[in-house]
mmCIF file of C-alpha atoms and ligand atoms in Angstrom:
data_model
loop_
_atom_site.group_PDB
_atom_site.id
_atom_site.type_symbol
_atom_site.label_atom_id
_atom_site.label_comp_id
_atom_site.label_asym_id
_atom_site.label_seq_id
_atom_site.Cartn_x
_atom_site.Cartn_y
_atom_site.Cartn_z
ATOM 1 C CA MET A 226 0.000 0.000 0.000
ATOM 2 C CA ASN A 227 1.473 3.321 -0.918
ATOM 3 C CA ALA A 228 -0.032 6.733 -0.415
ATOM 4 C CA ASP A 229 1.919 8.623 -2.995
ATOM 5 C CA ALA A 230 -0.779 10.917 -4.372
ATOM 6 C CA ALA A 231 1.356 13.860 -3.235
ATOM 7 C CA ARG A 232 4.016 12.785 -5.721
ATOM 8 C CA ILE A 233 1.697 12.945 -8.741
ATOM 9 C CA PRO A 234 3.179 15.721 -10.926
ATOM 10 C CA GLU A 235 1.266 18.839 -11.898
ATOM 11 C CA SER A 236 1.373 17.843 -15.575
ATOM 12 C CA LEU A 237 -0.775 14.792 -14.773
ATOM 13 C CA LEU A 238 -3.084 16.733 -12.445
ATOM 14 C CA LEU A 239 -3.580 19.309 -15.201
ATOM 15 C CA ALA A 240 -4.320 16.592 -17.769
ATOM 16 C CA ILE A 241 -6.870 14.944 -15.409
ATOM 17 C CA GLY A 242 -8.509 18.342 -14.843
ATOM 18 C CA THR A 243 -8.688 18.894 -18.609
ATOM 19 C CA VAL A 244 -10.430 15.528 -19.010
ATOM 20 C CA ALA A 245 -12.958 16.542 -16.303
ATOM 21 C CA VAL A 246 -13.717 19.840 -18.061
ATOM 22 C CA ALA A 247 -13.928 18.221 -21.525
ATOM 23 C CA SER A 248 -16.181 15.484 -20.203
ATOM 24 C CA ALA A 249 -18.700 17.927 -18.679
ATOM 25 C CA ASP A 250 -18.768 19.746 -22.002
ATOM 26 C CA LEU A 251 -19.238 16.517 -23.976
ATOM 27 C CA GLU A 252 -22.068 15.497 -21.649
ATOM 28 C CA HIS A 253 -23.773 18.852 -22.248
ATOM 29 C CA VAL A 254 -23.505 18.503 -26.040
ATOM 30 C CA LEU A 255 -24.616 14.863 -25.844
ATOM 31 C CA ARG A 256 -27.734 15.931 -23.926
ATOM 32 C CA HIS A 257 -28.768 18.270 -26.753
ATOM 33 C CA PHE A 258 -27.804 15.746 -29.397
ATOM 34 C CA VAL A 259 -29.960 13.006 -27.842
ATOM 35 C CA ALA A 260 -32.831 15.486 -27.343
ATOM 36 C CA GLY A 261 -32.590 16.422 -31.034
ATOM 37 C CA LEU A 262 -32.645 12.777 -32.088
ATOM 38 C CA ALA A 263 -35.756 12.302 -29.976
ATOM 39 C CA GLY A 264 -37.325 15.331 -31.666
ATOM 40 C CA ILE A 265 -37.235 17.463 -28.512
ATOM 41 C CA THR A 266 -36.071 21.084 -28.819
ATOM 42 C CA ALA A 267 -34.448 23.127 -26.059
ATOM 43 C CA TYR A 268 -37.707 25.068 -25.611
ATOM 44 C CA ASP A 269 -39.943 22.022 -25.171
ATOM 45 C CA GLY A 270 -40.970 20.990 -21.679
ATOM 46 C CA GLY A 271 -39.816 17.545 -22.834
ATOM 47 C CA SER A 272 -36.203 18.696 -22.630
ATOM 48 C CA LEU A 273 -36.604 18.446 -18.825
ATOM 49 C CA LEU A 274 -36.600 14.654 -19.247
ATOM 50 C CA LEU A 275 -32.934 14.836 -20.128
ATOM 51 C CA GLU A 276 -31.764 17.338 -17.509
ATOM 52 C CA GLY A 277 -29.548 15.811 -14.860
ATOM 53 C CA GLN A 278 -29.240 12.493 -16.698
ATOM 54 C CA SER A 279 -25.812 10.913 -16.587
ATOM 55 C CA ALA A 280 -23.565 10.278 -19.578
ATOM 56 C CA ASP A 281 -24.417 6.577 -19.097
ATOM 57 C CA TRP A 282 -28.113 7.298 -19.451
ATOM 58 C CA LEU A 283 -27.636 9.643 -22.420
ATOM 59 C CA ILE A 284 -25.443 7.169 -24.296
ATOM 60 C CA GLY A 285 -27.659 4.174 -23.462
ATOM 61 C CA ASN A 286 -30.814 5.956 -24.612
ATOM 62 C CA GLY A 287 -29.040 7.519 -27.609
ATOM 63 C CA LYS A 288 -27.944 4.046 -28.691
ATOM 64 C CA MET A 289 -31.523 2.843 -28.329
ATOM 65 C CA LEU A 290 -32.808 5.710 -30.524
ATOM 66 C CA VAL A 291 -30.363 4.855 -33.333
ATOM 67 C CA SER A 292 -30.618 1.071 -33.002
ATOM 68 C CA ASP A 293 -31.856 -1.146 -35.818
ATOM 69 C CA ASP A 294 -35.108 -1.592 -33.913
ATOM 70 C CA ALA A 295 -35.831 2.119 -33.581
ATOM 71 C CA MET A 296 -34.499 3.363 -36.916
ATOM 72 C CA SER A 297 -35.546 2.188 -40.313
ATOM 73 C CA ARG A 298 -32.901 -0.136 -41.749
ATOM 74 C CA SER A 299 -32.890 1.940 -44.914
ATOM 75 C CA ASP A 300 -32.067 5.138 -42.981
ATOM 76 C CA PRO A 301 -28.622 6.104 -44.315
ATOM 77 C CA ARG A 302 -27.702 7.837 -41.031
ATOM 78 C CA GLY A 303 -27.899 4.668 -38.922
ATOM 79 C CA PRO A 304 -24.343 3.296 -39.138
ATOM 80 C CA ALA A 305 -22.658 6.691 -38.634
ATOM 81 C CA LEU A 306 -24.897 7.532 -35.664
ATOM 82 C CA ARG A 307 -24.259 4.153 -34.054
ATOM 83 C CA GLU A 308 -20.529 4.712 -34.529
ATOM 84 C CA LEU A 309 -20.761 8.110 -32.795
ATOM 85 C CA PHE A 310 -22.415 6.551 -29.753
ATOM 86 C CA GLU A 311 -19.858 3.710 -29.684
ATOM 87 C CA ARG A 312 -17.134 6.343 -29.679
ATOM 88 C CA ALA A 313 -18.886 8.283 -26.891
ATOM 89 C CA GLU A 314 -19.079 5.085 -24.838
ATOM 90 C CA GLN A 315 -15.387 4.228 -25.277
ATOM 91 C CA LEU A 316 -14.358 7.745 -24.288
ATOM 92 C CA LYS A 317 -16.721 7.686 -21.292
ATOM 93 C CA ASN A 318 -15.189 4.415 -20.037
ATOM 94 C CA ALA A 319 -11.663 5.802 -20.379
ATOM 95 C CA ARG A 320 -12.793 9.019 -18.699
ATOM 96 C CA ASN A 321 -14.214 7.058 -15.733
ATOM 97 C CA THR A 322 -10.862 5.345 -15.247
ATOM 98 C CA VAL A 323 -8.976 8.657 -15.398
ATOM 99 C CA ILE A 324 -11.370 10.559 -13.109
ATOM 100 C CA HIS A 325 -12.393 7.862 -10.615
ATOM 101 C CA GLY A 326 -9.243 5.754 -10.549
ATOM 102 C CA ARG A 327 -6.525 5.960 -7.916
ATOM 103 C CA TRP A 328 -3.305 7.243 -9.454
ATOM 104 C CA GLN A 329 0.140 5.980 -8.413
ATOM 105 C CA THR A 330 3.631 6.884 -9.485
ATOM 106 C CA ARG A 331 4.667 3.225 -9.466
ATOM 107 C CA CYS A 332 3.114 -0.003 -10.649
ATOM 108 C CA GLY A 333 1.185 -1.848 -7.944
ATOM 109 C CA TRP A 334 2.312 -5.207 -9.386
ATOM 110 C CA PRO A 335 5.716 -6.820 -8.909
ATOM 111 C CA PRO A 336 7.772 -7.116 -12.135
ATOM 112 C CA ALA A 337 6.895 -10.834 -12.447
ATOM 113 C CA ASP A 338 3.188 -9.922 -12.696
ATOM 114 C CA ALA A 339 3.666 -6.858 -14.902
ATOM 115 C CA ASP A 340 1.148 -8.245 -17.393
ATOM 116 C CA MET A 341 -1.589 -7.599 -14.790
ATOM 117 C CA CYS A 342 -1.190 -3.899 -15.577
ATOM 118 C CA SER A 343 -2.324 -3.067 -19.107
ATOM 119 C CA PRO A 344 -0.777 -0.120 -20.918
ATOM 120 C CA ARG A 345 -3.245 2.326 -22.483
ATOM 121 C CA SER A 346 -1.670 1.751 -25.917
ATOM 122 C CA ALA A 347 1.375 0.320 -27.665
ATOM 123 C CA ARG A 348 3.014 3.748 -27.283
ATOM 124 C CA THR A 349 2.448 4.161 -23.541
ATOM 125 C CA TYR A 350 6.019 3.271 -22.598
ATOM 126 C CA ASP A 351 7.687 5.360 -25.336
ATOM 127 C CA HIS A 352 8.710 7.777 -22.548
ATOM 128 C CA PRO A 353 8.605 5.688 -19.352
ATOM 129 C CA GLU A 354 9.420 8.676 -17.144
ATOM 130 C CA PHE A 355 5.966 10.112 -17.995
ATOM 131 C CA VAL A 356 4.000 6.920 -17.277
ATOM 132 C CA PHE A 357 1.689 6.608 -14.257
ATOM 133 C CA HIS A 358 -0.538 3.820 -12.968
ATOM 134 C CA VAL A 359 -4.251 4.049 -12.307
ATOM 135 C CA VAL A 360 -6.299 1.489 -10.388
ATOM 136 C CA ARG A 361 -10.048 1.136 -10.537
ATOM 137 C CA SER A 362 -11.827 -0.792 -7.869
ATOM 138 C CA ARG A 363 -14.996 -2.397 -9.228
ATOM 139 C CA TYR A 364 -17.931 -3.754 -7.272
ATOM 140 C CA ARG A 365 -17.345 -7.460 -6.513
ATOM 141 C CA LYS A 366 -14.551 -7.669 -9.077
ATOM 142 C CA TYR A 367 -10.794 -7.577 -8.808
ATOM 143 C CA ALA A 368 -9.333 -4.119 -9.183
ATOM 144 C CA VAL A 369 -8.019 -3.359 -12.664
ATOM 145 C CA GLU A 370 -4.768 -1.481 -13.168
ATOM 146 C CA GLN A 371 -3.689 0.422 -16.270
ATOM 147 C CA ALA A 372 -0.566 2.366 -17.212
ATOM 148 C CA TRP A 373 -1.080 5.723 -18.946
ATOM 149 C CA ALA A 374 1.403 8.237 -20.299
ATOM 150 C CA VAL A 375 0.532 11.832 -19.352
ATOM 151 C CA SER A 376 0.278 12.582 -23.105
ATOM 152 C CA GLU A 377 -2.428 9.894 -23.389
ATOM 153 C CA VAL A 378 -4.514 11.586 -20.686
ATOM 154 C CA ASP A 379 -4.142 14.841 -22.661
ATOM 155 C CA GLU A 380 -5.087 12.958 -25.815
ATOM 156 C CA LEU A 381 -8.280 11.653 -24.183
ATOM 157 C CA ALA A 382 -9.315 15.240 -23.395
ATOM 158 C CA SER A 383 -8.660 16.234 -27.045
ATOM 159 C CA GLN A 384 -10.657 13.256 -28.313
ATOM 160 C CA MET A 385 -13.601 14.248 -26.100
ATOM 161 C CA GLN A 386 -13.377 17.846 -27.333
ATOM 162 C CA ALA A 387 -13.299 16.636 -30.951
ATOM 163 C CA LEU A 388 -16.358 14.429 -30.451
ATOM 164 C CA ALA A 389 -18.233 17.283 -28.734
ATOM 165 C CA GLN A 390 -17.445 19.545 -31.704
ATOM 166 C CA GLN A 391 -18.566 16.860 -34.155
ATOM 167 C CA LEU A 392 -21.898 16.401 -32.325
ATOM 168 C CA LEU A 393 -22.377 20.158 -32.134
ATOM 169 C CA ASP A 394 -21.766 20.545 -35.875
ATOM 170 C CA LEU A 395 -24.256 17.780 -36.620
ATOM 171 C CA SER A 396 -26.857 19.343 -34.326
ATOM 172 C CA GLU A 397 -26.484 22.610 -36.206
ATOM 173 C CA ARG A 398 -26.291 21.206 -39.729
ATOM 174 C CA GLY A 399 -29.118 18.772 -39.163
ATOM 175 C CA TYR A 400 -28.906 15.055 -38.565
ATOM 176 C CA ALA A 401 -29.122 14.283 -42.282
ATOM 177 C CA ALA A 402 -25.516 15.511 -42.546
ATOM 178 C CA VAL A 403 -24.330 12.523 -40.542
ATOM 179 C CA ALA A 404 -24.641 10.247 -43.583
ATOM 180 C CA GLN A 405 -22.491 12.452 -45.787
HETATM 181 ZN ZN1 ZN B 506 0.876 -0.744 -13.111
#
């Protein structure tokens, strides 16, 4: 057990903060995007249904609205919309690890068990001095540990910002634009 949170560098703290800010923004845009898909405008009382709903709820219900069951199979927007929600879900899962995980400067596993700690990507250890370890405790499951480079935490924030911009553009240009 090590309590080394005080040794987490500012560059990582800044990157985690940027993910938190980007994620609140993405959630806001997602709320309007899902409302638009459901045919609810910001001025409808119906928009209250979406206020305060979590990213989980918004993505789950968004996926339902663009599923094969809900959308005509011949609707050309279907595949691209489903891909957007898949992307939102992947980013949300990574975001939950970054925001809710416990960060450590060193790996919690001995070298012999290093494969118990999965690197974020094949490039994580390109600059090992900038790699940190994050552990997520899950209900009735073994904790899962991942290694992230600070640049990958920054990258997650940029990916969330890019998706938010993409959803915003689609909301403004109309959902038909998604198929183009
Ligand atoms: Zn580790």
